[in-house]
Short mmCIF file of C-alpha atoms and ligand atoms in Angstrom, two decimals:
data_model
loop_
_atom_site.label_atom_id
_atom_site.label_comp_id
_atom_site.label_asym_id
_atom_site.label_seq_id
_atom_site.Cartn_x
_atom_site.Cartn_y
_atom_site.Cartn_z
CA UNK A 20 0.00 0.00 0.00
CA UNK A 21 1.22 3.41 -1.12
CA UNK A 22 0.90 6.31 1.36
CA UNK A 23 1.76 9.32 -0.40
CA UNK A 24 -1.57 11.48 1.08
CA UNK A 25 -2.45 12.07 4.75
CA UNK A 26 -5.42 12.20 6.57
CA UNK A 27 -6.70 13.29 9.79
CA UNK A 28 -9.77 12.63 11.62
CA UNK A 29 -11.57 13.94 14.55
CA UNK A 30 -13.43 11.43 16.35
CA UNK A 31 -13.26 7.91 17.16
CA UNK A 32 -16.65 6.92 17.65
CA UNK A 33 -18.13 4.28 15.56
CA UNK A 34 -18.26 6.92 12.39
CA UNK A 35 -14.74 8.19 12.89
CA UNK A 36 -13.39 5.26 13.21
CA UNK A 37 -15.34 3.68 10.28
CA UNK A 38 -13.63 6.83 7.82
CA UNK A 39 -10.39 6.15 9.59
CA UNK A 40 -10.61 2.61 8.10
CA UNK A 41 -11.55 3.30 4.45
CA UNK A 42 -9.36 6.22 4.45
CA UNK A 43 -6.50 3.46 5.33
CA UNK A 44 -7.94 0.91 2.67
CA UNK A 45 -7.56 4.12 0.12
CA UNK A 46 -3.92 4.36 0.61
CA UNK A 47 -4.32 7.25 2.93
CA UNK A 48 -1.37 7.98 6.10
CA UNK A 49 -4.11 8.32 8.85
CA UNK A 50 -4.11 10.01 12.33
CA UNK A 51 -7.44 9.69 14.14
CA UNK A 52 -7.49 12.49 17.33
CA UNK A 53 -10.12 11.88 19.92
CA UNK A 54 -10.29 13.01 23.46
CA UNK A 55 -10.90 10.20 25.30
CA UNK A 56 -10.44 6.32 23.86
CA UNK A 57 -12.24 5.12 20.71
CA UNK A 58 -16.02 4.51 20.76
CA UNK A 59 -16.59 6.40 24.66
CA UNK A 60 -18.69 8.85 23.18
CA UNK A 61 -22.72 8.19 21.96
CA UNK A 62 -21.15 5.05 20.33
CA UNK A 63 -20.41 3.63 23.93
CA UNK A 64 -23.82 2.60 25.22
CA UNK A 65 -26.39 2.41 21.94
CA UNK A 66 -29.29 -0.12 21.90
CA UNK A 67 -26.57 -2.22 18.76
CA UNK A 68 -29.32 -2.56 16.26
CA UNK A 69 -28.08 -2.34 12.60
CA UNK A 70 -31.29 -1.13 11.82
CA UNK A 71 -31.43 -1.45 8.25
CA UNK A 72 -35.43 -0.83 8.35
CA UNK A 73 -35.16 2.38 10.15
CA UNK A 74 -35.96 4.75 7.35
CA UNK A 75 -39.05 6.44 9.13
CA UNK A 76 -37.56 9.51 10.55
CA UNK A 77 -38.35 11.14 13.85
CA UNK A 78 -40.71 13.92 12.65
CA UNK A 79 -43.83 12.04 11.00
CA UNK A 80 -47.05 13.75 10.20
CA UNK A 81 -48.92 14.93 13.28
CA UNK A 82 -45.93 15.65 15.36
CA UNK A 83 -46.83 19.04 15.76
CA UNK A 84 -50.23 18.41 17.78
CA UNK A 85 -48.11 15.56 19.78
CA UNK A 86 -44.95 17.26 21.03
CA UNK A 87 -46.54 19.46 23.37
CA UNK A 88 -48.16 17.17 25.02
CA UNK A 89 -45.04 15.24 25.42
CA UNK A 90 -43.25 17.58 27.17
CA UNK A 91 -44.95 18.16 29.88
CA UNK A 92 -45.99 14.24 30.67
CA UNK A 93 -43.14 12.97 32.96
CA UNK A 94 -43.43 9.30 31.63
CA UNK A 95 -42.66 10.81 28.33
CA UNK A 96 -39.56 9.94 26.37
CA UNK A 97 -39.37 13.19 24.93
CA UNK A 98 -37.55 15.60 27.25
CA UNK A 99 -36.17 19.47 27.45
CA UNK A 100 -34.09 20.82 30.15
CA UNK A 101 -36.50 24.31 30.37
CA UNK A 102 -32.63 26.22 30.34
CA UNK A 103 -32.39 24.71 26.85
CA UNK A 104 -35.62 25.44 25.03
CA UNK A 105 -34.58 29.04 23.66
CA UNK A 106 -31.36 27.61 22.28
CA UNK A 107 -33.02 24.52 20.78
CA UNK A 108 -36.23 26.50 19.66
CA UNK A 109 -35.32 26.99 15.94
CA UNK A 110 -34.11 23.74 15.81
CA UNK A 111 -37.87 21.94 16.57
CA UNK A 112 -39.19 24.78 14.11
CA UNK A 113 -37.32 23.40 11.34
CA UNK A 114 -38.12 19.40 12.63
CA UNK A 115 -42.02 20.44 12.32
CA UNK A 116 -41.39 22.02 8.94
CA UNK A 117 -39.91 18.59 8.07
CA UNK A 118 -42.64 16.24 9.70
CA UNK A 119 -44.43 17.38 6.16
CA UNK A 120 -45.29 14.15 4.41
CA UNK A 121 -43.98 15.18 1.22
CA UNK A 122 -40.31 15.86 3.30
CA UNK A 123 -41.04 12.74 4.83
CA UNK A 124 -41.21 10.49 2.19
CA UNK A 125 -37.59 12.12 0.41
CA UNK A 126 -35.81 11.82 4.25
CA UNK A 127 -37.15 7.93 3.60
CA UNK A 128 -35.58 8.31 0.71
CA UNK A 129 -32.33 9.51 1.70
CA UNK A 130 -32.29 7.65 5.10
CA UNK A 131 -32.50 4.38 3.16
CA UNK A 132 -30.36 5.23 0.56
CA UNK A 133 -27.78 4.56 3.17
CA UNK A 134 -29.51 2.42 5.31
CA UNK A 135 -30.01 -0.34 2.57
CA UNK A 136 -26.16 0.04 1.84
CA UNK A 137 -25.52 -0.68 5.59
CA UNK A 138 -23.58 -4.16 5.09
CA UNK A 139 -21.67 -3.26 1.98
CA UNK A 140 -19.89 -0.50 4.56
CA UNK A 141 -19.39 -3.07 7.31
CA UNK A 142 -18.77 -6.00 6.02
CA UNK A 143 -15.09 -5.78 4.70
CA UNK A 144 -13.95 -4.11 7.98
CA UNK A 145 -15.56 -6.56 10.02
CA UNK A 146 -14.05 -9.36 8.68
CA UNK A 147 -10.69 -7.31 8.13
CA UNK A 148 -10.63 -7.17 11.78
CA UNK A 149 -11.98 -10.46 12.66
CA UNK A 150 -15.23 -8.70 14.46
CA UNK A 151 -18.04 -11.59 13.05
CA UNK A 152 -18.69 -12.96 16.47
CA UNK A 153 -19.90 -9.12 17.72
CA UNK A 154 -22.65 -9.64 15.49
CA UNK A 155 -26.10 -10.97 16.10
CA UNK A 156 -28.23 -11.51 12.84
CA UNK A 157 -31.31 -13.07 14.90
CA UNK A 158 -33.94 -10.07 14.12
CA UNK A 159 -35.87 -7.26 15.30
CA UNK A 160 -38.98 -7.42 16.45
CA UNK A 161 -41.23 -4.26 17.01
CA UNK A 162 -44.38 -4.74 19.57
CA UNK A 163 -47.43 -2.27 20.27
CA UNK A 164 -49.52 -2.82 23.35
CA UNK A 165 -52.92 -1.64 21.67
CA UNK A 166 -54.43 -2.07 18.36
CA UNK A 167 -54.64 1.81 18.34
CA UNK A 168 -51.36 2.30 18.91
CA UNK A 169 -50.80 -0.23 16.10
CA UNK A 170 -53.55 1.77 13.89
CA UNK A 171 -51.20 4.95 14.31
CA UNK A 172 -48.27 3.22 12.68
CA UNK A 173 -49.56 2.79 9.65
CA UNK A 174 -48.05 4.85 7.70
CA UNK A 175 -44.80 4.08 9.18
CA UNK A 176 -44.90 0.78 8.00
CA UNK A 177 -46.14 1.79 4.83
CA UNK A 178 -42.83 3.92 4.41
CA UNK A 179 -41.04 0.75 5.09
CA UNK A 180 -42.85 -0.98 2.20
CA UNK A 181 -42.91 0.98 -0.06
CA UNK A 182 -38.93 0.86 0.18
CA UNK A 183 -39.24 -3.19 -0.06
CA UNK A 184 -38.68 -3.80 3.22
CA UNK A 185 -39.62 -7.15 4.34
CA UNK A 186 -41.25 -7.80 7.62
CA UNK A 187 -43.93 -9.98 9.12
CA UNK A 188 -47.16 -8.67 10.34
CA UNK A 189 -48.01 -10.39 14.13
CA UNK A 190 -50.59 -10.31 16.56
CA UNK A 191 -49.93 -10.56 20.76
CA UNK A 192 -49.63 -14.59 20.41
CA UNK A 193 -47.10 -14.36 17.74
CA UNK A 194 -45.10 -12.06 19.25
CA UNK A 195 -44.54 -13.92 22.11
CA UNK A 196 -44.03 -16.85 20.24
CA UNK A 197 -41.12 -15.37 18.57
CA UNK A 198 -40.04 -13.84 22.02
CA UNK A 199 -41.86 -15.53 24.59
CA UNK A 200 -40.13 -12.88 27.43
CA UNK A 201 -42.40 -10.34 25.83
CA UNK A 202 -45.15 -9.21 28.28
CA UNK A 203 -49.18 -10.89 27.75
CA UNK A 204 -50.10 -6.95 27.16
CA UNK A 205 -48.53 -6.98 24.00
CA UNK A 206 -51.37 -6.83 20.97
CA UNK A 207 -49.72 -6.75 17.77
CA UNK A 208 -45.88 -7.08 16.37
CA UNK A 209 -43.84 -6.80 13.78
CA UNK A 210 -40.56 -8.98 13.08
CA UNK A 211 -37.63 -8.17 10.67
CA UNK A 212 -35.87 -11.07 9.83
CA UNK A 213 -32.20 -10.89 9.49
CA UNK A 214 -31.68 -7.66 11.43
CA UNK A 215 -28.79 -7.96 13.23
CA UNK A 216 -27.70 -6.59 16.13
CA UNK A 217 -24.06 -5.54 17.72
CA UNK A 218 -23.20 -7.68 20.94
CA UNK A 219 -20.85 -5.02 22.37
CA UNK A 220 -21.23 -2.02 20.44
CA UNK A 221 -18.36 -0.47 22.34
CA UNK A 222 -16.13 -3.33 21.73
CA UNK A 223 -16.90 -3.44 18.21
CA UNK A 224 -15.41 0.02 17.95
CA UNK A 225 -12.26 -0.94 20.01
CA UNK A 226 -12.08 -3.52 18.08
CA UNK A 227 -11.76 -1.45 14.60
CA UNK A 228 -9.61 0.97 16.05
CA UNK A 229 -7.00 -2.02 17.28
CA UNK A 230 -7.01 -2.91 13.99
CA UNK A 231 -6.36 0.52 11.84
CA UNK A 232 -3.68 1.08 14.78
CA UNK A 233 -2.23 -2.81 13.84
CA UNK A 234 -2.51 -1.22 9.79
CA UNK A 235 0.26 1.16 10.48
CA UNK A 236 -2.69 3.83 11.52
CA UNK A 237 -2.00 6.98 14.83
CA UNK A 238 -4.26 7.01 17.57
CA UNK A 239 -3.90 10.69 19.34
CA UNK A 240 -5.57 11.30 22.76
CA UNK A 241 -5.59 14.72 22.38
CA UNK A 242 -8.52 17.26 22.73
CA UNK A 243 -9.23 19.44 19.36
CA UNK A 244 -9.43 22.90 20.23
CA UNK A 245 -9.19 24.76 16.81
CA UNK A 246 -7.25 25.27 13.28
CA UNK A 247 -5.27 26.90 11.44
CA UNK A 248 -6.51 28.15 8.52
CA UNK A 249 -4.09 28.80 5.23
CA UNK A 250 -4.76 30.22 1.88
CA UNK A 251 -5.87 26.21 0.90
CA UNK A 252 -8.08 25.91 4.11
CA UNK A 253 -7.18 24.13 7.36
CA UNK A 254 -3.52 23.66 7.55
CA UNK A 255 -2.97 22.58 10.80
CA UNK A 256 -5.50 21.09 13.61
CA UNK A 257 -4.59 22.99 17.32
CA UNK A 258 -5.09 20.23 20.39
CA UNK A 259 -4.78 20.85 23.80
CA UNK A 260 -1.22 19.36 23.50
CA UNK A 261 0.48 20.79 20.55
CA UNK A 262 -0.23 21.30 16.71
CA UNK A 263 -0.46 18.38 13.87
CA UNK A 264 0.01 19.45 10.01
CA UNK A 265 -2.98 18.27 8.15
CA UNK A 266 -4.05 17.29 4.65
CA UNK A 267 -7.01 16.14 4.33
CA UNK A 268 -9.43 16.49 7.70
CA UNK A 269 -12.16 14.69 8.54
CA UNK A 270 -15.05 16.31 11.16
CA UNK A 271 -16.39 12.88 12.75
CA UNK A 272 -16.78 14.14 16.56
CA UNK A 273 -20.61 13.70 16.56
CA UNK A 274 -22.43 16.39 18.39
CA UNK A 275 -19.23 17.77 19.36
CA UNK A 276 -18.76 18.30 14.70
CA UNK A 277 -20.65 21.61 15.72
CA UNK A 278 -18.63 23.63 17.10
CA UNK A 279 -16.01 22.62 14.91
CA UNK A 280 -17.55 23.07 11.52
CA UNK A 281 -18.16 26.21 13.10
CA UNK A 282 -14.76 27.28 13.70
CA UNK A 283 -14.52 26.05 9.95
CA UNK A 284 -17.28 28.74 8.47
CA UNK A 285 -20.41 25.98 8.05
CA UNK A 286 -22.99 26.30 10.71
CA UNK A 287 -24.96 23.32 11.22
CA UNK A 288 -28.23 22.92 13.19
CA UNK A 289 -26.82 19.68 15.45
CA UNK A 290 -28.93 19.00 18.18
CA UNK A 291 -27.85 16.91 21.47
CA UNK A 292 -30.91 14.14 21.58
CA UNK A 293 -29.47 12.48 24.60
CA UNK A 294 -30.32 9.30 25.00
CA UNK A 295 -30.11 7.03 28.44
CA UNK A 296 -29.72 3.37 29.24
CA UNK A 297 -30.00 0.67 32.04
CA UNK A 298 -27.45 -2.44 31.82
CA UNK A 299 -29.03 -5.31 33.65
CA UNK A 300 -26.92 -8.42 35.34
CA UNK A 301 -26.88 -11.63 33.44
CA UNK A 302 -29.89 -13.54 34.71
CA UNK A 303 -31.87 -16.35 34.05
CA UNK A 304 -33.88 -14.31 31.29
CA UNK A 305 -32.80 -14.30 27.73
CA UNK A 306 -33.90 -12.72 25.15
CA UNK A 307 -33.94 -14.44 21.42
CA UNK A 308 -34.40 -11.26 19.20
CA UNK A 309 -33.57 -7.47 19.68
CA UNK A 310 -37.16 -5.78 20.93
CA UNK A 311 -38.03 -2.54 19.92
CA UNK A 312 -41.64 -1.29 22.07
CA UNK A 313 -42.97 1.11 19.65
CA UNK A 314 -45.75 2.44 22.52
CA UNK A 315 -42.98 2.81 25.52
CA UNK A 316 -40.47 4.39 23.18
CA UNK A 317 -37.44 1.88 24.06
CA UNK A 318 -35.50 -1.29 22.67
CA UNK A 319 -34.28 -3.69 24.76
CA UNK A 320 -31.46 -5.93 23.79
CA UNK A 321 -29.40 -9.18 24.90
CA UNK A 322 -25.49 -8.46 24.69
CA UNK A 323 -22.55 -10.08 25.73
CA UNK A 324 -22.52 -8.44 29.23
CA UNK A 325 -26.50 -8.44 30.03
CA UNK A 326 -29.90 -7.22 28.87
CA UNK A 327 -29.62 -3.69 27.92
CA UNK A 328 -32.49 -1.22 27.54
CA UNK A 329 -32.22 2.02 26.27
CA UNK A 330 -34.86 5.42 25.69
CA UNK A 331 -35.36 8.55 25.78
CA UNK A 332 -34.45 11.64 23.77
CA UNK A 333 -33.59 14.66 26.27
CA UNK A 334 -32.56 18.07 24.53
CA UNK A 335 -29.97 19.99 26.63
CA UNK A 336 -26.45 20.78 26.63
CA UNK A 337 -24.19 17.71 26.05
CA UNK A 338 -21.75 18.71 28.84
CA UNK A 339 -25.12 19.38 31.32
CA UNK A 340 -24.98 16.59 33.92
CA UNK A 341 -27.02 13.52 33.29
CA UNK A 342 -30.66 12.94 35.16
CA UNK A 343 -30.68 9.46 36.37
CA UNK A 344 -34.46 9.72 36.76
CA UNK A 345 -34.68 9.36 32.90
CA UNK A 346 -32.45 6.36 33.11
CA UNK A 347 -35.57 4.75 35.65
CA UNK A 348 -37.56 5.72 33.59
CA UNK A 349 -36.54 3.23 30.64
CA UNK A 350 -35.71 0.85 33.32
CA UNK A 351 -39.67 0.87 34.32
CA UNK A 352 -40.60 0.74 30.87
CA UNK A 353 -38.43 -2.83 30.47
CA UNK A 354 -39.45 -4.33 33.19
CA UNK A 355 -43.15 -3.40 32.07
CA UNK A 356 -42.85 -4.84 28.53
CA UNK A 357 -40.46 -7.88 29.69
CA UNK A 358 -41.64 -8.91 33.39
CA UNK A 359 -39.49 -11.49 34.12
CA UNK A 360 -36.34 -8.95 33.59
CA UNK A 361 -35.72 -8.40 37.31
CA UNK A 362 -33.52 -6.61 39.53
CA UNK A 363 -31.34 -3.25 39.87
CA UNK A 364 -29.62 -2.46 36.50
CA UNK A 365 -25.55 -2.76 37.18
CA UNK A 366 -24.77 0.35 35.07
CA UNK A 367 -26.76 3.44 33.60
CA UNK A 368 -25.26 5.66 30.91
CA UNK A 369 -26.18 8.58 29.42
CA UNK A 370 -24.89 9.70 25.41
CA UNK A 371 -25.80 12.09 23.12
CA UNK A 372 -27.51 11.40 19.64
CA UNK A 373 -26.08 13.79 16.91
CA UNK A 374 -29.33 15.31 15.41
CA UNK A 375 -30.67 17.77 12.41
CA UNK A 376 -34.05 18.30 12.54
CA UNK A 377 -34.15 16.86 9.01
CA UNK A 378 -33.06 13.15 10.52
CA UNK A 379 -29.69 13.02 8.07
CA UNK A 380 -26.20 13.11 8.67
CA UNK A 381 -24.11 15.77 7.07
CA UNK A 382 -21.84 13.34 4.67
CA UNK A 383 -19.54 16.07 2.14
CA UNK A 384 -17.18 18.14 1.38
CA UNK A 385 -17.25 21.37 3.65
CA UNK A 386 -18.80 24.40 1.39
CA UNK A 387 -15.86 26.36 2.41
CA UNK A 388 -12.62 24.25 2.45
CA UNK A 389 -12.30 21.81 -0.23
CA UNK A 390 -9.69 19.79 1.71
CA UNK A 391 -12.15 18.95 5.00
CA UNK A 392 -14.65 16.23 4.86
CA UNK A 393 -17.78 16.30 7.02
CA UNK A 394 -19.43 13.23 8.32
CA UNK A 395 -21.84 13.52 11.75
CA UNK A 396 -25.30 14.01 12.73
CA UNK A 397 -26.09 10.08 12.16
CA UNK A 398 -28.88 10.74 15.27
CA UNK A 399 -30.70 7.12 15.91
CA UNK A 400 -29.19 5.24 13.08
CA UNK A 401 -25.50 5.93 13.89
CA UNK A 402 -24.22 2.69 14.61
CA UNK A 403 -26.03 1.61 11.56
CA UNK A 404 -24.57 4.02 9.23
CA UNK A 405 -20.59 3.87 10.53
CA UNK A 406 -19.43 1.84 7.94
CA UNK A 407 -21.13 3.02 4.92
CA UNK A 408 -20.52 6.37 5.91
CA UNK A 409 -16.72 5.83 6.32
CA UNK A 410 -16.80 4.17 2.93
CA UNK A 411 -17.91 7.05 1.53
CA UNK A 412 -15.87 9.22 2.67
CA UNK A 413 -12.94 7.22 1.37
CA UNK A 414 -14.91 7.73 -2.03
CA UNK A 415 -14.95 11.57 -1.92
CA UNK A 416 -11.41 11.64 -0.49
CA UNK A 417 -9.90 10.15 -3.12
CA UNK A 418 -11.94 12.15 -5.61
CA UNK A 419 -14.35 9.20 -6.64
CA UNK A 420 -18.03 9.10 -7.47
CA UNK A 421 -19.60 8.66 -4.51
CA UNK A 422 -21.89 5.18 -4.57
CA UNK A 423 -24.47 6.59 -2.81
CA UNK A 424 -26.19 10.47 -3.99
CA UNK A 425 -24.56 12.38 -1.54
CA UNK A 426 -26.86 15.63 -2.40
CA UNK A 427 -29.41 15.15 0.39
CA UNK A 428 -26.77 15.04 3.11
CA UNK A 429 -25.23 18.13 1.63
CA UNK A 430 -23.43 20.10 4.52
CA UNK A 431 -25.02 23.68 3.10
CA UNK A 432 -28.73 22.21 2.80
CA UNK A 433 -29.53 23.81 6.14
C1 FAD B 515 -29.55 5.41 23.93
C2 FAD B 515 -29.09 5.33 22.49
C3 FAD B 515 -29.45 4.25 21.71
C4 FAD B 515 -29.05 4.16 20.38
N1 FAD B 515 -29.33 3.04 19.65
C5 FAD B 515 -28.87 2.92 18.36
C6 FAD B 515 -29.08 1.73 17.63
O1 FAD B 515 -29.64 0.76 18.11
N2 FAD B 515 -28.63 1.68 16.35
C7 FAD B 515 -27.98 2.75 15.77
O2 FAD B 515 -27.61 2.66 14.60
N3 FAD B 515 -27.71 3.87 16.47
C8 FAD B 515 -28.13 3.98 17.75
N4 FAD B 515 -27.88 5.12 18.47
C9 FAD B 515 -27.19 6.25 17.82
C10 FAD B 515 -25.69 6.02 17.73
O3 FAD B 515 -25.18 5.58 18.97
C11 FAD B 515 -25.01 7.34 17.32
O4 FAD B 515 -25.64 7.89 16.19
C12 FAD B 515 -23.55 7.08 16.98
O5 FAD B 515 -22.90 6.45 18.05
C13 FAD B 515 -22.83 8.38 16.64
O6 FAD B 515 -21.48 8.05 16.40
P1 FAD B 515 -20.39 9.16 16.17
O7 FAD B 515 -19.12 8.46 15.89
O8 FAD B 515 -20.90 10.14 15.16
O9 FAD B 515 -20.34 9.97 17.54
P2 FAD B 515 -19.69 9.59 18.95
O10 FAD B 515 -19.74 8.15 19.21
O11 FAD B 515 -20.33 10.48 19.95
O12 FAD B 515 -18.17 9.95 18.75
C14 FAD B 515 -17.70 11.27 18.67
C15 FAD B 515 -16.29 11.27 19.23
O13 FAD B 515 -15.71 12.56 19.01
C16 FAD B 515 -14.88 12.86 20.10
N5 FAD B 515 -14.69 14.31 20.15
C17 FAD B 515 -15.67 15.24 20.20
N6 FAD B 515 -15.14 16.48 20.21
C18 FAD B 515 -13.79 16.31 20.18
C19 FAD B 515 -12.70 17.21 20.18
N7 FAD B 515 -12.89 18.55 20.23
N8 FAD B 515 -11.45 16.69 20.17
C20 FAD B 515 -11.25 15.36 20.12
N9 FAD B 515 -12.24 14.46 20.12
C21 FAD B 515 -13.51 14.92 20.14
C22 FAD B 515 -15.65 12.30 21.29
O14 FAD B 515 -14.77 12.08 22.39
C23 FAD B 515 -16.24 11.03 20.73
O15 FAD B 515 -15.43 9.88 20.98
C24 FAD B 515 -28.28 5.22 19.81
C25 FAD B 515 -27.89 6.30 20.62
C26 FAD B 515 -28.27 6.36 21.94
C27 FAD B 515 -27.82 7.51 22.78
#
C-alpha cells in the first residue's frame, strides 16, 4: 500500500473510526485524534441494532399536535431541560417544517439510501478485523400494546414498504411466540428477519480501532481545540497538547462536529438528543431477538454483558450533567414490557444522539474548504450508518463518485 496522502480525523466513535478505516484501505497515512479512547462517546452505550429498516424519521405527520403534550408528561420519552428550550427553539421549528409528508417520504428516501447500503460498509472491515462474532443476525422485532397504537403506525410501515422492506405482520400470540419474554399486554408485532444486532457495540469500535492502529494507523488522545486556517483551508488542527500538520481532515466528533464546523465557516443545526440506558446483570432471562416497544419508546437488547435497555431523547447541553431519573424511567418501561427482567440495573449511561431536525447526517465536502470532509449528525441510526458512511468518505477523499447520492446530506442544505 502506497501512502503518499495524509489524513486526519476527529473522532473515534463508531463513524470516525469507520472513515479512519476506508481512508487506510484508500492508501491514505491516517491520524485519528479523539479526546478520550475510541467509541466512549454516543457510540459507547447504543441499543446495537443495525437497523437497516429504520428509514421512518423522527418527525412524522402529526408531530406538531403531539410534542406538546409530550413535554410536559413525565413518563414521556421526549424531554427538554426548560434552560435549553430558547437555544433549541429553531431547531424543533425546522423538525415540524420537516414532519411534512412530502419531506417525509424524500428523508425515507435519503435515510435508506444509506440504510439499505448498511452491510456493503461493514462488512469488509468486520471481517478485516476479525469482528463476526460481535454480530447478532437473529432479528428485530417491534411490539405495540394496543391495536390503536398499532392503527397509528400505519403509515410508518407503509414507508417501510414501499422501500421493499420485508417484515412480518403479528398479533400478541405471535409475538410472544417469537419472544416468549415479551409481556401478555402486548397486541400486535412486527418482526424483521435478518436484522442484526451488535453484541458489544463499544467493543466493536475498540475492536476497529486495534485494527487501523495494527494497519500502520496513529491514535492521538488529544482534545481538538481549533485550526489553522491557510490560503488552501485548514492547515494545521490545534489540540490541547500541541499542533499536527494536516491534509485532508475529517469532522467525525458527533455532536461535538458543531462547534467545529463552526470554527470552519459551516454552521450546522446539530442537536444533542441524549439518549439514556440501564445495563441489567446476566440472569436467568434471555432474550432471542432485539425488541423494539414502539408504545414505551425503548428497545431492549441481549449483549454479551446483560440485557440492555435504552430510551429517551432529552434536549440539553451535552456537557449538562445527566438525570438518572430518565435512566428509571426506561428501566420501568423494560421491566413493564419484559416482566421477568428483574432486579437493579448494574450500570446506567447517558450519550448524546447527533441530530438535524431533518433526521440526516451531514456526509460532504465542507462548502468552504475543499480539503475537510464532514461526516456527523447520524442521530438514531449511527451505529447503523458507521461503515457506509466511512466508505464514503474514502470515495470523496480520493476524488471518486460517490456510490451513494450524496446531495441530500449536503453540509449547506440547512
Ligand atoms: C440510547 C441510544 C441508543 C441508540 N441506539 C442505536 C441503535 O440501536 N442503532 C444505531 O444505529 N444507532 C443507535 N444510536 C445512535 C448512535 O449511537 C449514534 O448515532 C452514533 O454512536 C454516533 O457516532 P459518532 O461516531 O458520530 O459519535 P460519537 O460516538 O459520539 O463519537 C464522537 C467522538 O468525538 C470525540 N470528540 C468530540 N469532540 C472532540 C474534540 N474537540 N477533540 C477530540 N475528540 C472529540 C468524542 O470524544 C467522541 O469519541 C443510539 C444512541 C443512543 C444515545
Amino acid at each position: 500500500m502506497t501512502q503518499d496522502r495524509s489524513a486526519t480525523v476527529v473522532g473515534a466513535g463508531i463513524v470516525g473510526v469507520s472513515c479512519a478505516l476506508y481512508l487506510q484501505r484508500e492508501g491514505f497515512k491516517v491520524t485519528l485524534i479523539d479526546r478520550g479512547g475510541p467509541g466512549e462517546g454516543a457510540s459507547f452505550g447504543n441499543a446495537g441494532n443495525l437497523g437497516f429498516a429504520s428509514c421512518v424519521p423522527a418527525g412524522m405527520p402529526g408531530i406538531l399536535k403531539k410534542v406538546p403534550g409530550m413535554l410536559f408528561d413525565s413518563d414521556s420519552p421526549l424531554k427538554l431541560r426548560w434552560g435549553h428550550a430558547l437555544k433549541a427553539l429553531p431547531w424543533f421549528m425546522r423538525f415540524i417544517a420537516n414532519s411534512r409528508p412530502e419531506r417525509v417520504e424524500k428523508i425515507a428516501d435519503a435515510r435508506h439510501s444509506l440504510l439499505s447500503r448498511l452491510h456493503e460498509g461493514y462488512d469488509p472491515l468486520i471481517a478485516d478485523a476479525g469482528a463476526q462474532d460481535l454480530i447478532n443476525p437473529t432479528g428485530l422485532l417491534m411490539t405495540w400494546e394496543s391495536e390503536a397504537a398499532f392503527a397509528g403506525a400505519a403509515y410508518g410501515l407503509d414507508l417501510r414498504r414501499r422501500r421493499s422492506i420485508h417484515f412480518e405482520t403479528l398479533d400478541g400470540n405471535e409475538a410472544r411466540q417469537i419472544e416468549p419474554a415479551l409481556s401478555q399486554s402486548v397486541a400486535r408485532g412486527i418482526y424483521i428477519p435478518r436484522l442484526a444486532h451488535v453484541l458489544d457495540p463499544l467493543r466493536l469500535t475498540q475492536t476497529l480501532a486495534r485494527h487501523f492502529a495494527l494497519r500502520g494507523g496513529t491514535i492521538l488522545r488529544e482534545a481538538v481545540t481549533g485550526f489553522e486556517i491557510g490560503p488552501e483551508g485548514p492547515r494545521k488542527v490545534l489540540t490541547d497538547r500541541g499542533a499536527h500538520d494536516v491534509a485532508t481532515l475529517v469532522v467525525a466528533a458527533g455532536v461535538w462536529s458543531r462547534p467545529l464546523a463552526a470554527q470552519l465557516g459551516t454552521d450546522v443545526p446539530l442537536e444533542a438528543e441524549r439518549g439514556y440506558h440501564v445495563m441489567f446483570h446476566p440472569q436467568d432471562l434471555s432474550l432471542r431477538v432485539a425488541v423494539m416497544s414502539a408504545d414505551r419508546y425503548i428497545a431492549v437488547t441481549h449483549m454479551k454483558e446483560g440485557i440492555r435497555a435504552t430510551g429517551v431523547a432529552e434536549f440539553a447541553d451535552p456537557a449538562a450533567p445527566p438525570n438518572m431519573a430518565n435512566a428509571a424511567m426506561v428501566r420501568r418501561q423494560a421491566q413493564a414490557l419484559l416482566p421477568r427482567l428483574k432486579g437493579e440495573p448494574k450500570t446506567e449511561w447517558m450519550g448524546p444522539r447527533p441530530s438535524h431536525p431533518d433526521s440526516k447526517p451531514v456526509i460532504g465536502r465542507s462548502p468552504r474548504h475543499k480539503n475537510v470532509i464532514f461526516a456527523f449528525g447520524h442521530d438514531h441510526i449511527g451505529l447503523a450508518l458507521g461503515g457506509i458512511t466511512g466508505k464514503l468518505v474514502g470515495e470523496l477523499a480520493t476524488g471518486k463518485t460517490p456510490s451513494v447520492d450524496l446531495a441530500p446530506f449536503r453540509p449547506d442544505r440547512f
